[in-house]
PDB file of C-alpha atoms and ligand atoms in Angstrom:
ATOM      1  CA  MET D1193      78.331  93.701  75.456  1.00 83.00           C
ATOM      2  CA  THR D1194      79.615  96.869  77.147  1.00 93.00           C
ATOM      3  CA  LYS D1195      82.508  96.238  79.526  1.00 97.00           C
ATOM      4  CA  ARG D1196      82.353  97.974  82.888  1.00 98.00           C
ATOM      5  CA  ILE D1197      85.837  98.797  84.144  1.00 98.00           C
ATOM      6  CA  ILE D1198      86.980 100.540  87.333  1.00 98.00           C
ATOM      7  CA  VAL D1199      90.050 102.753  86.970  1.00 98.00           C
ATOM      8  CA  GLY D1200      91.858 103.528  90.217  1.00 98.00           C
ATOM      9  CA  VAL D1201      94.432 106.309  90.020  1.00 98.00           C
ATOM     10  CA  THR D1202      96.947 106.655  92.863  1.00 98.00           C
ATOM     11  CA  GLY D1203      99.858 108.864  93.864  1.00 98.00           C
ATOM     12  CA  ALA D1204     102.698 107.373  91.831  1.00 98.00           C
ATOM     13  CA  SER D1205     104.538 108.977  88.922  1.00 98.00           C
ATOM     14  CA  GLY D1206     102.892 108.416  85.553  1.00 98.00           C
ATOM     15  CA  SER D1207      99.589 110.289  85.745  1.00 98.00           C
ATOM     16  CA  VAL D1208      99.592 110.561  81.962  1.00 98.00           C
ATOM     17  CA  LEU D1209      99.124 106.780  81.848  1.00 98.00           C
ATOM     18  CA  ALA D1210      95.842 107.176  83.738  1.00 98.00           C
ATOM     19  CA  LEU D1211      94.653 109.762  81.241  1.00 98.00           C
ATOM     20  CA  GLU D1212      95.527 107.552  78.276  1.00 98.00           C
ATOM     21  CA  THR D1213      94.038 104.426  79.874  1.00 98.00           C
ATOM     22  CA  VAL D1214      90.669 106.106  80.446  1.00 98.00           C
ATOM     23  CA  ARG D1215      90.780 107.637  76.955  1.00 98.00           C
ATOM     24  CA  GLN D1216      91.408 104.256  75.311  1.00 98.00           C
ATOM     25  CA  LEU D1217      88.795 102.430  77.416  1.00 98.00           C
ATOM     26  CA  VAL D1218      86.123 104.985  76.526  1.00 98.00           C
ATOM     27  CA  ARG D1219      87.174 104.922  72.871  1.00 97.00           C
ATOM     28  CA  GLY D1220      86.777 101.134  72.952  1.00 97.00           C
ATOM     29  CA  GLY D1221      83.235 101.495  74.293  1.00 97.00           C
ATOM     30  CA  ALA D1222      83.854 100.599  77.956  1.00 98.00           C
ATOM     31  CA  GLU D1223      81.852 102.115  80.805  1.00 98.00           C
ATOM     32  CA  THR D1224      84.513 103.580  83.082  1.00 98.00           C
ATOM     33  CA  HIS D1225      84.279 104.183  86.821  1.00 98.00           C
ATOM     34  CA  LEU D1226      87.062 106.504  87.964  1.00 98.00           C
ATOM     35  CA  VAL D1227      88.351 106.877  91.508  1.00 98.00           C
ATOM     36  CA  THR D1228      91.410 108.964  92.337  1.00 98.00           C
ATOM     37  CA  SER D1229      93.188 108.651  95.688  1.00 98.00           C
ATOM     38  CA  LYS D1230      94.280 111.598  97.805  1.00 96.00           C
ATOM     39  CA  GLY D1231      97.891 110.978  96.704  1.00 97.00           C
ATOM     40  CA  ALA D1232      96.808 110.976  93.059  1.00 98.00           C
ATOM     41  CA  ARG D1233      95.523 114.541  93.361  1.00 97.00           C
ATOM     42  CA  MET D1234      99.082 115.667  94.177  1.00 97.00           C
ATOM     43  CA  THR D1235     100.883 113.736  91.451  1.00 98.00           C
ATOM     44  CA  ILE D1236      98.270 114.690  88.848  1.00 98.00           C
ATOM     45  CA  ALA D1237      98.720 118.386  89.711  1.00 98.00           C
ATOM     46  CA  HIS D1238     102.527 117.993  89.533  1.00 98.00           C
ATOM     47  CA  GLU D1239     102.588 116.096  86.279  1.00 98.00           C
ATOM     48  CA  LEU D1240      99.522 117.239  84.316  1.00 97.00           C
ATOM     49  CA  GLY D1241      99.048 120.725  85.742  1.00 97.00           C
ATOM     50  CA  PRO D1242      96.075 122.324  87.508  1.00 96.00           C
ATOM     51  CA  ASP D1243      93.578 121.093  84.883  1.00 97.00           C
ATOM     52  CA  GLY D1244      94.813 117.489  84.948  1.00 97.00           C
ATOM     53  CA  LEU D1245      92.198 116.152  87.324  1.00 98.00           C
ATOM     54  CA  ALA D1246      89.370 117.904  85.462  1.00 98.00           C
ATOM     55  CA  GLN D1247      90.630 116.380  82.185  1.00 97.00           C
ATOM     56  CA  LEU D1248      90.598 112.907  83.689  1.00 98.00           C
ATOM     57  CA  VAL D1249      87.154 113.379  85.217  1.00 98.00           C
ATOM     58  CA  SER D1250      85.743 114.707  81.947  1.00 98.00           C
ATOM     59  CA  LEU D1251      86.880 111.566  80.100  1.00 98.00           C
ATOM     60  CA  ALA D1252      85.404 109.016  82.534  1.00 98.00           C
ATOM     61  CA  ASN D1253      81.736 107.991  82.443  1.00 98.00           C
ATOM     62  CA  HIS D1254      81.408 107.952  86.246  1.00 98.00           C
ATOM     63  CA  THR D1255      83.598 109.434  88.975  1.00 98.00           C
ATOM     64  CA  HIS D1256      83.525 108.410  92.642  1.00 98.00           C
ATOM     65  CA  SER D1257      85.070 110.075  95.668  1.00 98.00           C
ATOM     66  CA  HIS D1258      87.931 108.150  97.288  1.00 98.00           C
ATOM     67  CA  GLN D1259      86.125 108.636 100.597  1.00 98.00           C
ATOM     68  CA  ASP D1260      82.800 107.212  99.443  1.00 98.00           C
ATOM     69  CA  LEU D1261      82.875 103.685 100.786  1.00 97.00           C
ATOM     70  CA  ALA D1262      79.146 103.448 100.013  1.00 97.00           C
ATOM     71  CA  ALA D1263      79.721 103.952  96.256  1.00 98.00           C
ATOM     72  CA  PRO D1264      78.377 101.161  94.008  1.00 98.00           C
ATOM     73  CA  ILE D1265      81.905  99.943  93.200  1.00 98.00           C
ATOM     74  CA  ALA D1266      82.457  99.223  96.917  1.00 98.00           C
ATOM     75  CA  SER D1267      79.984  96.337  96.681  1.00 98.00           C
ATOM     76  CA  GLY D1268      80.252  92.954  95.007  1.00 96.00           C
ATOM     77  CA  SER D1269      76.612  93.153  93.959  1.00 97.00           C
ATOM     78  CA  PHE D1270      77.653  95.840  91.447  1.00 97.00           C
ATOM     79  CA  ARG D1271      79.034  93.637  88.693  1.00 97.00           C
ATOM     80  CA  THR D1272      82.132  94.800  86.840  1.00 98.00           C
ATOM     81  CA  ASP D1273      84.539  93.306  84.341  1.00 98.00           C
ATOM     82  CA  GLY D1274      87.600  94.281  86.344  1.00 98.00           C
ATOM     83  CA  MET D1275      89.785  97.061  87.615  1.00 98.00           C
ATOM     84  CA  ILE D1276      92.980  98.756  86.508  1.00 98.00           C
ATOM     85  CA  VAL D1277      95.102 100.672  89.027  1.00 98.00           C
ATOM     86  CA  VAL D1278      97.253 103.079  87.050  1.00 98.00           C
ATOM     87  CA  PRO D1279      99.636 104.436  88.136  1.00 98.00           C
ATOM     88  CA  CYS D1280      99.879 102.369  91.312  1.00 98.00           C
ATOM     89  CA  SER D1281     101.762 103.736  94.330  1.00 98.00           C
ATOM     90  CA  MET D1282     103.630 101.479  96.731  1.00 98.00           C
ATOM     91  CA  ARG D1283     101.182 102.535  99.452  1.00 98.00           C
ATOM     92  CA  THR D1284      98.163 101.379  97.458  1.00 98.00           C
ATOM     93  CA  LEU D1285      99.940  98.229  96.285  1.00 98.00           C
ATOM     94  CA  ALA D1286     100.645  97.286  99.912  1.00 98.00           C
ATOM     95  CA  ALA D1287      97.093  98.175 101.021  1.00 98.00           C
ATOM     96  CA  MET D1288      95.587  96.028  98.249  1.00 98.00           C
ATOM     97  CA  ALA D1289      97.935  93.131  99.010  1.00 97.00           C
ATOM     98  CA  HIS D1290      96.825  93.190 102.641  1.00 97.00           C
ATOM     99  CA  GLY D1291      93.117  93.808 101.986  1.00 97.00           C
ATOM    100  CA  LEU D1292      92.998  97.052 103.960  1.00 97.00           C
ATOM    101  CA  GLY D1293      90.081  98.622 102.070  1.00 97.00           C
ATOM    102  CA  ASP D1294      90.950 101.967 103.650  1.00 97.00           C
ATOM    103  CA  ASN D1295      89.656 104.111 100.786  1.00 98.00           C
ATOM    104  CA  LEU D1296      87.505 103.498  97.717  1.00 98.00           C
ATOM    105  CA  VAL D1297      90.485 102.523  95.524  1.00 98.00           C
ATOM    106  CA  THR D1298      91.596  99.753  97.868  1.00 98.00           C
ATOM    107  CA  ARG D1299      88.040  98.737  98.781  1.00 98.00           C
ATOM    108  CA  ALA D1300      87.054  98.381  95.091  1.00 98.00           C
ATOM    109  CA  ALA D1301      90.223  96.346  94.514  1.00 98.00           C
ATOM    110  CA  ASP D1302      89.302  94.043  97.422  1.00 98.00           C
ATOM    111  CA  VAL D1303      85.857  93.532  95.885  1.00 98.00           C
ATOM    112  CA  VAL D1304      87.221  92.778  92.411  1.00 98.00           C
ATOM    113  CA  LEU D1305      89.718  90.297  93.872  1.00 97.00           C
ATOM    114  CA  LYS D1306      87.066  88.628  96.017  1.00 96.00           C
ATOM    115  CA  GLU D1307      84.560  88.399  93.155  1.00 95.00           C
TER     116      GLU D1307
HETATM  117  C1  FMN V2820     105.271 114.220  92.825  1.00 91.96           C
HETATM  118  C2  FMN V2820     105.128 112.919  93.583  1.00 91.96           C
HETATM  119  C3  FMN V2820     105.533 111.734  92.980  1.00 91.96           C
HETATM  120  C4  FMN V2820     105.415 110.512  93.666  1.00 91.96           C
HETATM  121  N1  FMN V2820     105.795 109.365  93.038  1.00 91.96           N
HETATM  122  C5  FMN V2820     105.607 108.183  93.665  1.00 91.96           C
HETATM  123  C6  FMN V2820     105.903 106.969  92.976  1.00 91.96           C
HETATM  124  O1  FMN V2820     106.341 106.957  91.816  1.00 91.96           O
HETATM  125  N2  FMN V2820     105.677 105.800  93.615  1.00 91.96           N
HETATM  126  C7  FMN V2820     105.153 105.753  94.895  1.00 91.96           C
HETATM  127  O2  FMN V2820     104.941 104.659  95.410  1.00 91.96           O
HETATM  128  N3  FMN V2820     104.871 106.898  95.569  1.00 91.96           N
HETATM  129  C8  FMN V2820     105.088 108.103  94.986  1.00 91.96           C
HETATM  130  N4  FMN V2820     104.780 109.274  95.657  1.00 91.96           N
HETATM  131  C9  FMN V2820     104.325 109.192  97.066  1.00 91.96           C
HETATM  132  C10 FMN V2820     102.841 108.841  97.195  1.00 91.96           C
HETATM  133  O3  FMN V2820     102.039 109.775  96.492  1.00 91.96           O
HETATM  134  C11 FMN V2820     102.443 108.789  98.674  1.00 91.96           C
HETATM  135  O4  FMN V2820     103.063 107.667  99.275  1.00 91.96           O
HETATM  136  C12 FMN V2820     100.950 108.726  98.880  1.00 91.96           C
HETATM  137  O5  FMN V2820     100.679 108.637 100.270  1.00 91.96           O
HETATM  138  C13 FMN V2820     100.312 107.546  98.178  1.00 91.96           C
HETATM  139  O6  FMN V2820      98.931 107.521  98.546  1.00 91.96           O
HETATM  140  P1  FMN V2820      97.857 106.724  97.655  1.00 91.96           P
HETATM  141  O7  FMN V2820      98.384 105.337  97.463  1.00 91.96           O
HETATM  142  O8  FMN V2820      96.625 106.745  98.481  1.00 91.96           O
HETATM  143  O9  FMN V2820      97.725 107.468  96.375  1.00 91.96           O
HETATM  144  C14 FMN V2820     104.892 110.499  94.992  1.00 91.96           C
HETATM  145  C15 FMN V2820     104.476 111.706  95.586  1.00 91.96           C
HETATM  146  C16 FMN V2820     104.594 112.900  94.894  1.00 91.96           C
HETATM  147  C17 FMN V2820     104.119 114.183  95.551  1.00 91.96           C
END
């Protein structure tokens, strides 16, 4: 059965890991739901260049805006097989640990943890 995996990308060093994670998930047949934080946009541009974000988006099956708290992955009724946050900034780590749900990365993480 196809695995449905959320990939959250945040503003820590290591954007190339996000690219490779999505590439390998898609290669393995997973349905990927990508969400990049505001901070991620900066680190991706620094580390992968101006086309980095477009490369990442082109690999993923679905992309959601970090602001879209009404996206399917913000709800527990949208079943998934889990979430990977890569790379994970200290800000996002703290927000997930405290259940802040202040953007779609942290909200989706709350949902996956709760489910
Ligand atoms: C080039 C660059 C590299 C960064 N590297 C890190 C890092 O390795 N770890 C980290 O926690 N924050 C790092 N930051 C800071 C975060 O991007 C910043 O705290 C941001 O607000 C995180 O927001 P987010 O968690 O919503 O992505 C970096 C910022 C820039 C511009």
